[in-house]
Amino acid sequence: MTPTQQRVEIAQILFARPQHLSAEQVLSLVNAEHTAASKATVYNTLNLFAQKGLVREVIVDPSKVFYDSTTHEHHHFFNIDTCELTDVPVGLMPVGELPAVPPGTEAVAVDVIIRIRNTERS
Amino acid sequence: MTPTQQRVEIAQILFARPQHLSAEQVLSLVNAEHTAASKATVYNTLNLFAQKGLVREVIVDPSKVFYDSTTHEHHHFFNIDTCELTDVPVGLMPVGELPAVPPGTEAVAVDVIIRIRNTERS
DNA sequence: CTGTGTGCAAAGCTTTTGCACTACT
DNA sequence: AGTAGTGCAAAAGCTTTGCACACAG
């Protein structure tokens, strides 16, 4: 895994601060900078990072993957109106120990997504 | 929402028994029957059902949406090796009450997905 | 006859794959 | 010089939109 120009760029954007970025946003940000990387490279790199555990994939919608630079255990609010993703500190909602996973398997990750919506005042 | 031929077909498949079907699987099953519906209709109908609360969408992967005919509150194991989705009875893993949602919003749904993997014996 | 609603073909978008190139051994 | 690894163009796939048709009022 060579630290190439493109990867460094992407990493800097991701880890500038804890945040949730969609692939689309990362792409824009990378291209807003100087070097620019192709769409494919951004996707491949993000997938690579996700595999390596550098970022966490948060899947809220088909074709709407967010990449979370915070890898600590935590959950998410997802506002389906604004497509905004918000962290939920672990403390607020502890995850009970996992129930027995099916035989021959091991837990890899636990994703908790609370879908929220703007309160409609009709 | 007219109970048309296509919708009845799809509904019968979904509610034949509690199960998790991907859009792809539903499409195959519908076409395996007699009438057959187009891909678009299946997608639209599934989305429609999901909106109406008849089925629950379970999003485990981009371009991998499962439709769950069980609408009771429950969680899921997702085997990333086999792409198999399994129910987790609510009792086994209670969801603590939700932490305060952001102001002006209301919780719509809570999705808990435990990603599991086949234990590798190297 | 007009309006509402449905089904499907075609388009759109995200994501993935395969190839040419680069850098290193 | 060979080999491994990277970046990107092009392809693939899922999903959504827009239009023609059918039915109800």
PDB file of C-alpha atoms (C1' of nucleotides) in Angstrom:
ATOM      1  CA  MET A   1       0.000   0.000   0.000  1.00  0.00           C
ATOM      2  CA  THR A   2       2.127   2.822  -1.287  1.00  0.00           C
ATOM      3  CA  PRO A   3       1.395   6.254   0.094  1.00  0.00           C
ATOM      4  CA  THR A   4       0.846   7.869  -3.246  1.00  0.00           C
ATOM      5  CA  GLN A   5      -0.141  11.398  -3.940  1.00  0.00           C
ATOM      6  CA  GLN A   6      -3.782  10.539  -4.377  1.00  0.00           C
ATOM      7  CA  ARG A   7      -3.993   8.481  -1.247  1.00  0.00           C
ATOM      8  CA  VAL A   8      -2.348  11.107   0.853  1.00  0.00           C
ATOM      9  CA  GLU A   9      -4.768  13.661  -0.493  1.00  0.00           C
ATOM     10  CA  ILE A  10      -7.735  11.540   0.342  1.00  0.00           C
ATOM     11  CA  ALA A  11      -6.396  10.640   3.741  1.00  0.00           C
ATOM     12  CA  GLN A  12      -5.822  14.276   4.599  1.00  0.00           C
ATOM     13  CA  ILE A  13      -9.361  15.137   3.706  1.00  0.00           C
ATOM     14  CA  LEU A  14     -10.778  12.263   5.666  1.00  0.00           C
ATOM     15  CA  PHE A  15      -8.751  12.789   8.785  1.00  0.00           C
ATOM     16  CA  ALA A  16      -8.769  16.560   8.829  1.00  0.00           C
ATOM     17  CA  ARG A  17     -11.382  16.147  11.508  1.00  0.00           C
ATOM     18  CA  PRO A  18     -13.949  13.614  12.596  1.00  0.00           C
ATOM     19  CA  GLN A  19     -16.629  13.723   9.973  1.00  0.00           C
ATOM     20  CA  HIS A  20     -18.836  11.769   7.675  1.00  0.00           C
ATOM     21  CA  LEU A  21     -18.287  12.133   3.997  1.00  0.00           C
ATOM     22  CA  SER A  22     -20.044  10.492   1.146  1.00  0.00           C
ATOM     23  CA  ALA A  23     -18.027   9.207  -1.742  1.00  0.00           C
ATOM     24  CA  GLU A  24     -19.369  12.061  -3.757  1.00  0.00           C
ATOM     25  CA  GLN A  25     -18.222  14.609  -1.241  1.00  0.00           C
ATOM     26  CA  VAL A  26     -14.775  13.117  -1.025  1.00  0.00           C
ATOM     27  CA  LEU A  27     -14.534  13.245  -4.754  1.00  0.00           C
ATOM     28  CA  SER A  28     -15.475  16.908  -4.822  1.00  0.00           C
ATOM     29  CA  LEU A  29     -13.093  17.798  -2.069  1.00  0.00           C
ATOM     30  CA  VAL A  30     -10.226  15.984  -3.665  1.00  0.00           C
ATOM     31  CA  ASN A  31     -10.801  17.703  -6.925  1.00  0.00           C
ATOM     32  CA  ALA A  32     -11.245  21.030  -5.204  1.00  0.00           C
ATOM     33  CA  GLU A  33      -7.656  20.692  -4.114  1.00  0.00           C
ATOM     34  CA  HIS A  34      -4.899  20.697  -6.643  1.00  0.00           C
ATOM     35  CA  THR A  35      -3.944  17.227  -7.702  1.00  0.00           C
ATOM     36  CA  ALA A  36      -7.318  15.704  -8.364  1.00  0.00           C
ATOM     37  CA  ALA A  37      -7.938  12.017  -8.626  1.00  0.00           C
ATOM     38  CA  SER A  38     -10.378  10.208 -10.798  1.00  0.00           C
ATOM     39  CA  LYS A  39     -13.654   8.971  -9.537  1.00  0.00           C
ATOM     40  CA  ALA A  40     -12.508   5.390  -9.714  1.00  0.00           C
ATOM     41  CA  THR A  41      -9.420   6.050  -7.673  1.00  0.00           C
ATOM     42  CA  VAL A  42     -11.416   7.722  -4.973  1.00  0.00           C
ATOM     43  CA  TYR A  43     -13.740   4.784  -4.730  1.00  0.00           C
ATOM     44  CA  ASN A  44     -10.951   2.271  -4.773  1.00  0.00           C
ATOM     45  CA  THR A  45      -8.994   4.153  -2.182  1.00  0.00           C
ATOM     46  CA  LEU A  46     -11.964   4.523   0.103  1.00  0.00           C
ATOM     47  CA  ASN A  47     -12.657   0.841  -0.147  1.00  0.00           C
ATOM     48  CA  LEU A  48      -9.032   0.153   0.561  1.00  0.00           C
ATOM     49  CA  PHE A  49      -9.073   2.336   3.637  1.00  0.00           C
ATOM     50  CA  ALA A  50     -12.235   0.684   4.809  1.00  0.00           C
ATOM     51  CA  GLN A  51     -10.636  -2.738   4.471  1.00  0.00           C
ATOM     52  CA  LYS A  52      -7.623  -1.626   6.419  1.00  0.00           C
ATOM     53  CA  GLY A  53      -9.839  -0.334   9.145  1.00  0.00           C
ATOM     54  CA  LEU A  54      -8.764   3.265   8.714  1.00  0.00           C
ATOM     55  CA  VAL A  55     -12.277   4.419   8.086  1.00  0.00           C
ATOM     56  CA  ARG A  56     -15.643   2.963   8.784  1.00  0.00           C
ATOM     57  CA  GLU A  57     -18.231   2.500   6.125  1.00  0.00           C
ATOM     58  CA  VAL A  58     -21.689   3.611   7.080  1.00  0.00           C
ATOM     59  CA  ILE A  59     -24.335   2.413   4.739  1.00  0.00           C
ATOM     60  CA  VAL A  60     -27.572   4.285   5.014  1.00  0.00           C
ATOM     61  CA  ASP A  61     -29.017   3.934   1.600  1.00  0.00           C
ATOM     62  CA  PRO A  62     -28.226   2.114  -1.577  1.00  0.00           C
ATOM     63  CA  SER A  63     -25.840   4.353  -3.430  1.00  0.00           C
ATOM     64  CA  LYS A  64     -25.264   6.418  -0.360  1.00  0.00           C
ATOM     65  CA  VAL A  65     -22.247   5.217   1.495  1.00  0.00           C
ATOM     66  CA  PHE A  66     -20.640   7.435   4.054  1.00  0.00           C
ATOM     67  CA  TYR A  67     -17.085   7.111   5.192  1.00  0.00           C
ATOM     68  CA  ASP A  68     -16.549   7.886   8.808  1.00  0.00           C
ATOM     69  CA  SER A  69     -13.115   8.903   9.967  1.00  0.00           C
ATOM     70  CA  THR A  70     -14.043   8.019  13.518  1.00  0.00           C
ATOM     71  CA  THR A  71     -13.421   4.358  14.018  1.00  0.00           C
ATOM     72  CA  HIS A  72     -14.362   4.248  17.661  1.00  0.00           C
ATOM     73  CA  GLU A  73     -17.417   2.277  18.476  1.00  0.00           C
ATOM     74  CA  HIS A  74     -20.360   4.541  18.026  1.00  0.00           C
ATOM     75  CA  HIS A  75     -23.694   4.766  16.311  1.00  0.00           C
ATOM     76  CA  HIS A  76     -25.375   7.137  13.971  1.00  0.00           C
ATOM     77  CA  PHE A  77     -28.376   9.267  13.464  1.00  0.00           C
ATOM     78  CA  PHE A  78     -29.361   9.579   9.864  1.00  0.00           C
ATOM     79  CA  ASN A  79     -31.711  12.339   8.921  1.00  0.00           C
ATOM     80  CA  ILE A  80     -33.611  11.058   5.950  1.00  0.00           C
ATOM     81  CA  ASP A  81     -34.737  14.552   5.025  1.00  0.00           C
ATOM     82  CA  THR A  82     -31.375  16.229   4.963  1.00  0.00           C
ATOM     83  CA  CYS A  83     -29.210  13.149   4.437  1.00  0.00           C
ATOM     84  CA  GLU A  84     -27.214  14.313   7.400  1.00  0.00           C
ATOM     85  CA  LEU A  85     -25.290  11.812   9.419  1.00  0.00           C
ATOM     86  CA  THR A  86     -24.638  12.479  13.084  1.00  0.00           C
ATOM     87  CA  ASP A  87     -22.656  10.609  15.662  1.00  0.00           C
ATOM     88  CA  VAL A  88     -24.230   9.106  18.720  1.00  0.00           C
ATOM     89  CA  PRO A  89     -21.743   8.806  21.552  1.00  0.00           C
ATOM     90  CA  VAL A  90     -21.471   5.245  22.720  1.00  0.00           C
ATOM     91  CA  GLY A  91     -22.316   6.106  26.262  1.00  0.00           C
ATOM     92  CA  LEU A  92     -25.796   7.191  25.376  1.00  0.00           C
ATOM     93  CA  MET A  93     -26.808   3.914  23.971  1.00  0.00           C
ATOM     94  CA  PRO A  94     -24.797   0.971  25.105  1.00  0.00           C
ATOM     95  CA  VAL A  95     -24.775  -2.081  22.977  1.00  0.00           C
ATOM     96  CA  GLY A  96     -25.691  -5.065  25.006  1.00  0.00           C
ATOM     97  CA  GLU A  97     -23.347  -7.922  24.476  1.00  0.00           C
ATOM     98  CA  LEU A  98     -24.054  -9.576  21.224  1.00  0.00           C
ATOM     99  CA  PRO A  99     -26.328 -12.544  21.283  1.00  0.00           C
ATOM    100  CA  ALA A 100     -24.726 -15.765  20.226  1.00  0.00           C
ATOM    101  CA  VAL A 101     -23.717 -15.481  16.636  1.00  0.00           C
ATOM    102  CA  PRO A 102     -24.563 -18.416  14.409  1.00  0.00           C
ATOM    103  CA  PRO A 103     -22.138 -21.327  14.714  1.00  0.00           C
ATOM    104  CA  GLY A 104     -19.020 -21.044  12.650  1.00  0.00           C
ATOM    105  CA  THR A 105     -19.198 -17.327  12.470  1.00  0.00           C
ATOM    106  CA  GLU A 106     -17.728 -14.407  14.272  1.00  0.00           C
ATOM    107  CA  ALA A 107     -18.964 -10.875  14.638  1.00  0.00           C
ATOM    108  CA  VAL A 108     -17.095  -8.345  12.599  1.00  0.00           C
ATOM    109  CA  ALA A 109     -18.926  -5.139  13.235  1.00  0.00           C
ATOM    110  CA  VAL A 110     -22.122  -3.793  14.644  1.00  0.00           C
ATOM    111  CA  ASP A 111     -23.866  -1.000  12.863  1.00  0.00           C
ATOM    112  CA  VAL A 112     -26.629   0.888  14.537  1.00  0.00           C
ATOM    113  CA  ILE A 113     -28.424   3.473  12.506  1.00  0.00           C
ATOM    114  CA  ILE A 114     -31.264   5.505  13.895  1.00  0.00           C
ATOM    115  CA  ARG A 115     -33.236   7.016  11.096  1.00  0.00           C
ATOM    116  CA  ILE A 116     -34.710  10.328  12.017  1.00  0.00           C
ATOM    117  CA  ARG A 117     -36.865  12.780  10.211  1.00  0.00           C
ATOM    118  CA  ASN A 118     -37.628  16.434  10.585  1.00  0.00           C
ATOM    119  CA  THR A 119     -40.715  16.861  12.665  1.00  0.00           C
ATOM    120  CA  GLU A 120     -43.412  17.959  10.337  1.00  0.00           C
ATOM    121  CA  ARG A 121     -45.635  20.707  11.532  1.00  0.00           C
ATOM    122  CA  SER A 122     -48.671  20.285   9.371  1.00  0.00           C
TER     123      SER A 122
ATOM    124  CA  MET B   1     -52.910   1.843  -4.487  1.00  0.00           C
ATOM    125  CA  THR B   2     -54.733  -0.585  -6.702  1.00  0.00           C
ATOM    126  CA  PRO B   3     -54.246  -4.267  -5.985  1.00  0.00           C
ATOM    127  CA  THR B   4     -53.056  -5.126  -9.431  1.00  0.00           C
ATOM    128  CA  GLN B   5     -51.893  -8.438 -10.700  1.00  0.00           C
ATOM    129  CA  GLN B   6     -48.231  -7.552 -10.288  1.00  0.00           C
ATOM    130  CA  ARG B   7     -48.621  -6.249  -6.781  1.00  0.00           C
ATOM    131  CA  VAL B   8     -50.563  -9.243  -5.645  1.00  0.00           C
ATOM    132  CA  GLU B   9     -47.886 -11.483  -7.065  1.00  0.00           C
ATOM    133  CA  ILE B  10     -45.154  -9.668  -5.264  1.00  0.00           C
ATOM    134  CA  ALA B  11     -47.093  -9.500  -2.052  1.00  0.00           C
ATOM    135  CA  GLN B  12     -47.744 -13.231  -2.116  1.00  0.00           C
ATOM    136  CA  ILE B  13     -44.090 -13.953  -2.536  1.00  0.00           C
ATOM    137  CA  LEU B  14     -43.080 -11.611   0.228  1.00  0.00           C
ATOM    138  CA  PHE B  15     -45.599 -12.769   2.751  1.00  0.00           C
ATOM    139  CA  ALA B  16     -45.529 -16.459   1.950  1.00  0.00           C
ATOM    140  CA  ARG B  17     -43.424 -16.697   5.077  1.00  0.00           C
ATOM    141  CA  PRO B  18     -41.140 -14.533   7.128  1.00  0.00           C
ATOM    142  CA  GLN B  19     -38.057 -14.114   5.068  1.00  0.00           C
ATOM    143  CA  HIS B  20     -35.503 -11.754   3.677  1.00  0.00           C
ATOM    144  CA  LEU B  21     -35.397 -11.296  -0.026  1.00  0.00           C
ATOM    145  CA  SER B  22     -33.193  -9.090  -2.085  1.00  0.00           C
ATOM    146  CA  ALA B  23     -34.717  -7.159  -4.939  1.00  0.00           C
ATOM    147  CA  GLU B  24     -32.957  -9.522  -7.248  1.00  0.00           C
ATOM    148  CA  GLN B  25     -34.496 -12.547  -5.592  1.00  0.00           C
ATOM    149  CA  VAL B  26     -37.947 -11.078  -5.674  1.00  0.00           C
ATOM    150  CA  LEU B  27     -37.526 -10.363  -9.325  1.00  0.00           C
ATOM    151  CA  SER B  28     -36.502 -13.922 -10.023  1.00  0.00           C
ATOM    152  CA  LEU B  29     -39.336 -15.374  -8.005  1.00  0.00           C
ATOM    153  CA  VAL B  30     -41.912 -13.196  -9.658  1.00  0.00           C
ATOM    154  CA  ASN B  31     -40.714 -14.164 -13.073  1.00  0.00           C
ATOM    155  CA  ALA B  32     -40.547 -17.778 -12.069  1.00  0.00           C
ATOM    156  CA  GLU B  33     -44.268 -17.621 -11.592  1.00  0.00           C
ATOM    157  CA  HIS B  34     -46.538 -17.001 -14.495  1.00  0.00           C
ATOM    158  CA  THR B  35     -47.364 -13.375 -14.905  1.00  0.00           C
ATOM    159  CA  ALA B  36     -43.954 -11.822 -14.613  1.00  0.00           C
ATOM    160  CA  ALA B  37     -43.349  -8.192 -13.946  1.00  0.00           C
ATOM    161  CA  SER B  38     -40.595  -5.995 -15.182  1.00  0.00           C
ATOM    162  CA  LYS B  39     -37.599  -5.122 -13.108  1.00  0.00           C
ATOM    163  CA  ALA B  40     -38.777  -1.565 -12.701  1.00  0.00           C
ATOM    164  CA  THR B  41     -42.170  -2.600 -11.450  1.00  0.00           C
ATOM    165  CA  VAL B  42     -40.661  -4.862  -8.864  1.00  0.00           C
ATOM    166  CA  TYR B  43     -38.466  -2.093  -7.579  1.00  0.00           C
ATOM    167  CA  ASN B  44     -41.261   0.423  -7.547  1.00  0.00           C
ATOM    168  CA  THR B  45     -43.606  -1.947  -5.836  1.00  0.00           C
ATOM    169  CA  LEU B  46     -41.092  -2.869  -3.204  1.00  0.00           C
ATOM    170  CA  ASN B  47     -40.429   0.767  -2.506  1.00  0.00           C
ATOM    171  CA  LEU B  48     -44.122   1.345  -2.322  1.00  0.00           C
ATOM    172  CA  PHE B  49     -44.591  -1.461   0.159  1.00  0.00           C
ATOM    173  CA  ALA B  50     -41.723  -0.167   2.197  1.00  0.00           C
ATOM    174  CA  GLN B  51     -43.294   3.264   2.360  1.00  0.00           C
ATOM    175  CA  LYS B  52     -46.577   1.808   3.437  1.00  0.00           C
ATOM    176  CA  GLY B  53     -44.847  -0.073   6.174  1.00  0.00           C
ATOM    177  CA  LEU B  54     -45.755  -3.463   4.787  1.00  0.00           C
ATOM    178  CA  VAL B  55     -42.173  -4.538   4.537  1.00  0.00           C
ATOM    179  CA  ARG B  56     -38.995  -3.335   6.106  1.00  0.00           C
ATOM    180  CA  GLU B  57     -35.995  -2.350   4.091  1.00  0.00           C
ATOM    181  CA  VAL B  58     -32.732  -3.698   5.364  1.00  0.00           C
ATOM    182  CA  ILE B  59     -29.738  -2.076   3.820  1.00  0.00           C
ATOM    183  CA  VAL B  60     -26.582  -4.041   4.233  1.00  0.00           C
ATOM    184  CA  ASP B  61     -24.548  -3.054   1.267  1.00  0.00           C
ATOM    185  CA  PRO B  62     -24.738  -0.576  -1.513  1.00  0.00           C
ATOM    186  CA  SER B  63     -26.832  -2.210  -4.185  1.00  0.00           C
ATOM    187  CA  LYS B  64     -27.899  -4.911  -1.798  1.00  0.00           C
ATOM    188  CA  VAL B  65     -31.202  -4.084  -0.271  1.00  0.00           C
ATOM    189  CA  PHE B  66     -33.173  -6.772   1.453  1.00  0.00           C
ATOM    190  CA  TYR B  67     -36.887  -6.635   2.000  1.00  0.00           C
ATOM    191  CA  ASP B  68     -38.004  -8.155   5.222  1.00  0.00           C
ATOM    192  CA  SER B  69     -41.568  -9.330   5.517  1.00  0.00           C
ATOM    193  CA  THR B  70     -41.276  -9.253   9.272  1.00  0.00           C
ATOM    194  CA  THR B  71     -42.035  -5.777  10.434  1.00  0.00           C
ATOM    195  CA  HIS B  72     -41.740  -6.471  14.126  1.00  0.00           C
ATOM    196  CA  GLU B  73     -38.897  -4.780  15.866  1.00  0.00           C
ATOM    197  CA  HIS B  74     -35.885  -6.957  15.447  1.00  0.00           C
ATOM    198  CA  HIS B  75     -32.303  -6.888  14.344  1.00  0.00           C
ATOM    199  CA  HIS B  76     -30.207  -8.734  11.855  1.00  0.00           C
ATOM    200  CA  PHE B  77     -27.112 -10.762  11.425  1.00  0.00           C
ATOM    201  CA  PHE B  78     -25.541 -10.296   8.055  1.00  0.00           C
ATOM    202  CA  ASN B  79     -23.018 -12.830   6.937  1.00  0.00           C
ATOM    203  CA  ILE B  80     -20.662 -10.986   4.668  1.00  0.00           C
ATOM    204  CA  ASP B  81     -19.328 -14.218   3.215  1.00  0.00           C
ATOM    205  CA  THR B  82     -22.617 -15.774   2.230  1.00  0.00           C
ATOM    206  CA  CYS B  83     -24.721 -12.604   2.018  1.00  0.00           C
ATOM    207  CA  GLU B  84     -27.151 -14.345   4.282  1.00  0.00           C
ATOM    208  CA  LEU B  85     -29.436 -12.301   6.443  1.00  0.00           C
ATOM    209  CA  THR B  86     -30.688 -13.738   9.714  1.00  0.00           C
ATOM    210  CA  ASP B  87     -33.116 -12.428  12.254  1.00  0.00           C
ATOM    211  CA  VAL B  88     -32.107 -11.651  15.788  1.00  0.00           C
ATOM    212  CA  PRO B  89     -35.035 -11.912  18.147  1.00  0.00           C
ATOM    213  CA  VAL B  90     -35.566  -8.658  19.976  1.00  0.00           C
ATOM    214  CA  GLY B  91     -35.320 -10.248  23.366  1.00  0.00           C
ATOM    215  CA  LEU B  92     -31.729 -11.215  22.870  1.00  0.00           C
ATOM    216  CA  MET B  93     -30.525  -7.731  22.394  1.00  0.00           C
ATOM    217  CA  PRO B  94     -32.740  -5.061  23.768  1.00  0.00           C
ATOM    218  CA  VAL B  95     -32.424  -1.629  22.370  1.00  0.00           C
ATOM    219  CA  GLY B  96     -31.973   0.843  25.116  1.00  0.00           C
ATOM    220  CA  GLU B  97     -34.227   3.801  24.778  1.00  0.00           C
ATOM    221  CA  LEU B  98     -33.004   6.084  22.118  1.00  0.00           C
ATOM    222  CA  PRO B  99     -30.848   8.934  23.197  1.00  0.00           C
ATOM    223  CA  ALA B 100     -32.323  12.336  22.596  1.00  0.00           C
ATOM    224  CA  VAL B 101     -32.701  12.849  18.924  1.00  0.00           C
ATOM    225  CA  PRO B 102     -31.540  16.166  17.541  1.00  0.00           C
ATOM    226  CA  PRO B 103     -34.042  18.984  18.045  1.00  0.00           C
ATOM    227  CA  GLY B 104     -36.779  19.222  15.477  1.00  0.00           C
ATOM    228  CA  THR B 105     -36.477  15.603  14.529  1.00  0.00           C
ATOM    229  CA  GLU B 106     -38.182  12.389  15.419  1.00  0.00           C
ATOM    230  CA  ALA B 107     -36.963   8.833  15.226  1.00  0.00           C
ATOM    231  CA  VAL B 108     -38.422   6.845  12.409  1.00  0.00           C
ATOM    232  CA  ALA B 109     -36.664   3.537  12.659  1.00  0.00           C
ATOM    233  CA  VAL B 110     -33.717   1.855  14.265  1.00  0.00           C
ATOM    234  CA  ASP B 111     -31.654  -0.511  12.251  1.00  0.00           C
ATOM    235  CA  VAL B 112     -29.173  -2.774  13.939  1.00  0.00           C
ATOM    236  CA  ILE B 113     -27.006  -4.892  11.744  1.00  0.00           C
ATOM    237  CA  ILE B 114     -24.418  -7.229  13.114  1.00  0.00           C
ATOM    238  CA  ARG B 115     -21.976  -8.136  10.435  1.00  0.00           C
ATOM    239  CA  ILE B 116     -20.620 -11.604  10.853  1.00  0.00           C
ATOM    240  CA  ARG B 117     -18.124 -13.648   8.954  1.00  0.00           C
ATOM    241  CA  ASN B 118     -17.384 -17.310   8.671  1.00  0.00           C
ATOM    242  CA  THR B 119     -14.699 -18.238  11.096  1.00  0.00           C
ATOM    243  CA  GLU B 120     -11.605 -18.896   9.070  1.00  0.00           C
ATOM    244  CA  ARG B 121      -9.552 -21.848  10.032  1.00  0.00           C
ATOM    245  CA  SER B 122      -6.217 -21.038   8.518  1.00  0.00           C
TER     246      SER B 122
ATOM    247  C1'  DC C   1     -64.266  12.913 -21.778  1.00  0.00           C
ATOM    248  C1'  DT C   2     -61.048  14.054 -18.084  1.00  0.00           C
ATOM    249  C1'  DG C   3     -58.214  12.677 -14.365  1.00  0.00           C
ATOM    250  C1'  DT C   4     -55.810   9.459 -11.579  1.00  0.00           C
ATOM    251  C1'  DG C   5     -52.904   5.832 -11.193  1.00  0.00           C
ATOM    252  C1'  DT C   6     -49.985   1.839 -13.014  1.00  0.00           C
ATOM    253  C1'  DG C   7     -46.276  -0.677 -15.693  1.00  0.00           C
ATOM    254  C1'  DC C   8     -42.424  -0.603 -18.168  1.00  0.00           C
ATOM    255  C1'  DA C   9     -38.544   1.146 -21.340  1.00  0.00           C
ATOM    256  C1'  DA C  10     -34.976   3.906 -21.168  1.00  0.00           C
ATOM    257  C1'  DA C  11     -31.858   6.919 -18.711  1.00  0.00           C
ATOM    258  C1'  DG C  12     -28.934   8.046 -14.638  1.00  0.00           C
ATOM    259  C1'  DC C  13     -25.846   7.344 -11.170  1.00  0.00           C
ATOM    260  C1'  DT C  14     -22.827   4.889  -8.306  1.00  0.00           C
ATOM    261  C1'  DT C  15     -19.588   1.428  -8.162  1.00  0.00           C
ATOM    262  C1'  DT C  16     -16.538  -2.179 -10.041  1.00  0.00           C
ATOM    263  C1'  DT C  17     -13.453  -4.363 -13.192  1.00  0.00           C
ATOM    264  C1'  DG C  18      -9.471  -4.640 -16.534  1.00  0.00           C
ATOM    265  C1'  DC C  19      -5.613  -2.684 -18.660  1.00  0.00           C
ATOM    266  C1'  DA C  20      -1.506   0.365 -19.292  1.00  0.00           C
ATOM    267  C1'  DC C  21       1.820   2.578 -16.670  1.00  0.00           C
ATOM    268  C1'  DT C  22       5.022   3.441 -12.908  1.00  0.00           C
ATOM    269  C1'  DA C  23       8.180   2.353  -9.424  1.00  0.00           C
ATOM    270  C1'  DC C  24      10.885  -0.869  -7.106  1.00  0.00           C
ATOM    271  C1'  DT C  25      13.932  -5.304  -6.691  1.00  0.00           C
TER     272       DT C  25
ATOM    273  C1'  DA D   1      14.647  -6.868 -16.816  1.00  0.00           C
ATOM    274  C1'  DG D   2      11.024  -8.698 -14.133  1.00  0.00           C
ATOM    275  C1'  DT D   3       7.499  -8.059 -10.786  1.00  0.00           C
ATOM    276  C1'  DA D   4       4.251  -5.997  -7.920  1.00  0.00           C
ATOM    277  C1'  DG D   5       1.284  -2.377  -7.274  1.00  0.00           C
ATOM    278  C1'  DT D   6      -1.360   1.943  -8.719  1.00  0.00           C
ATOM    279  C1'  DG D   7      -4.581   5.061 -11.381  1.00  0.00           C
ATOM    280  C1'  DC D   8      -7.916   5.660 -14.479  1.00  0.00           C
ATOM    281  C1'  DA D   9     -11.120   4.811 -18.562  1.00  0.00           C
ATOM    282  C1'  DA D  10     -14.538   2.186 -19.672  1.00  0.00           C
ATOM    283  C1'  DA D  11     -18.013  -1.209 -18.467  1.00  0.00           C
ATOM    284  C1'  DA D  12     -21.461  -3.164 -15.434  1.00  0.00           C
ATOM    285  C1'  DG D  13     -25.284  -3.098 -12.367  1.00  0.00           C
ATOM    286  C1'  DC D  14     -28.826  -1.394  -9.593  1.00  0.00           C
ATOM    287  C1'  DT D  15     -32.184   2.019  -9.157  1.00  0.00           C
ATOM    288  C1'  DT D  16     -35.037   5.882 -10.612  1.00  0.00           C
ATOM    289  C1'  DT D  17     -37.502   8.790 -13.696  1.00  0.00           C
ATOM    290  C1'  DG D  18     -40.750   9.871 -17.524  1.00  0.00           C
ATOM    291  C1'  DC D  19     -44.102   8.501 -20.707  1.00  0.00           C
ATOM    292  C1'  DA D  20     -47.931   5.748 -22.826  1.00  0.00           C
ATOM    293  C1'  DC D  21     -51.684   3.087 -21.517  1.00  0.00           C
ATOM    294  C1'  DA D  22     -55.743   1.492 -18.779  1.00  0.00           C
ATOM    295  C1'  DC D  23     -59.303   2.257 -15.830  1.00  0.00           C
ATOM    296  C1'  DA D  24     -62.556   4.990 -12.876  1.00  0.00           C
ATOM    297  C1'  DG D  25     -65.478   8.958 -12.294  1.00  0.00           C
TER     298       DG D  25
END
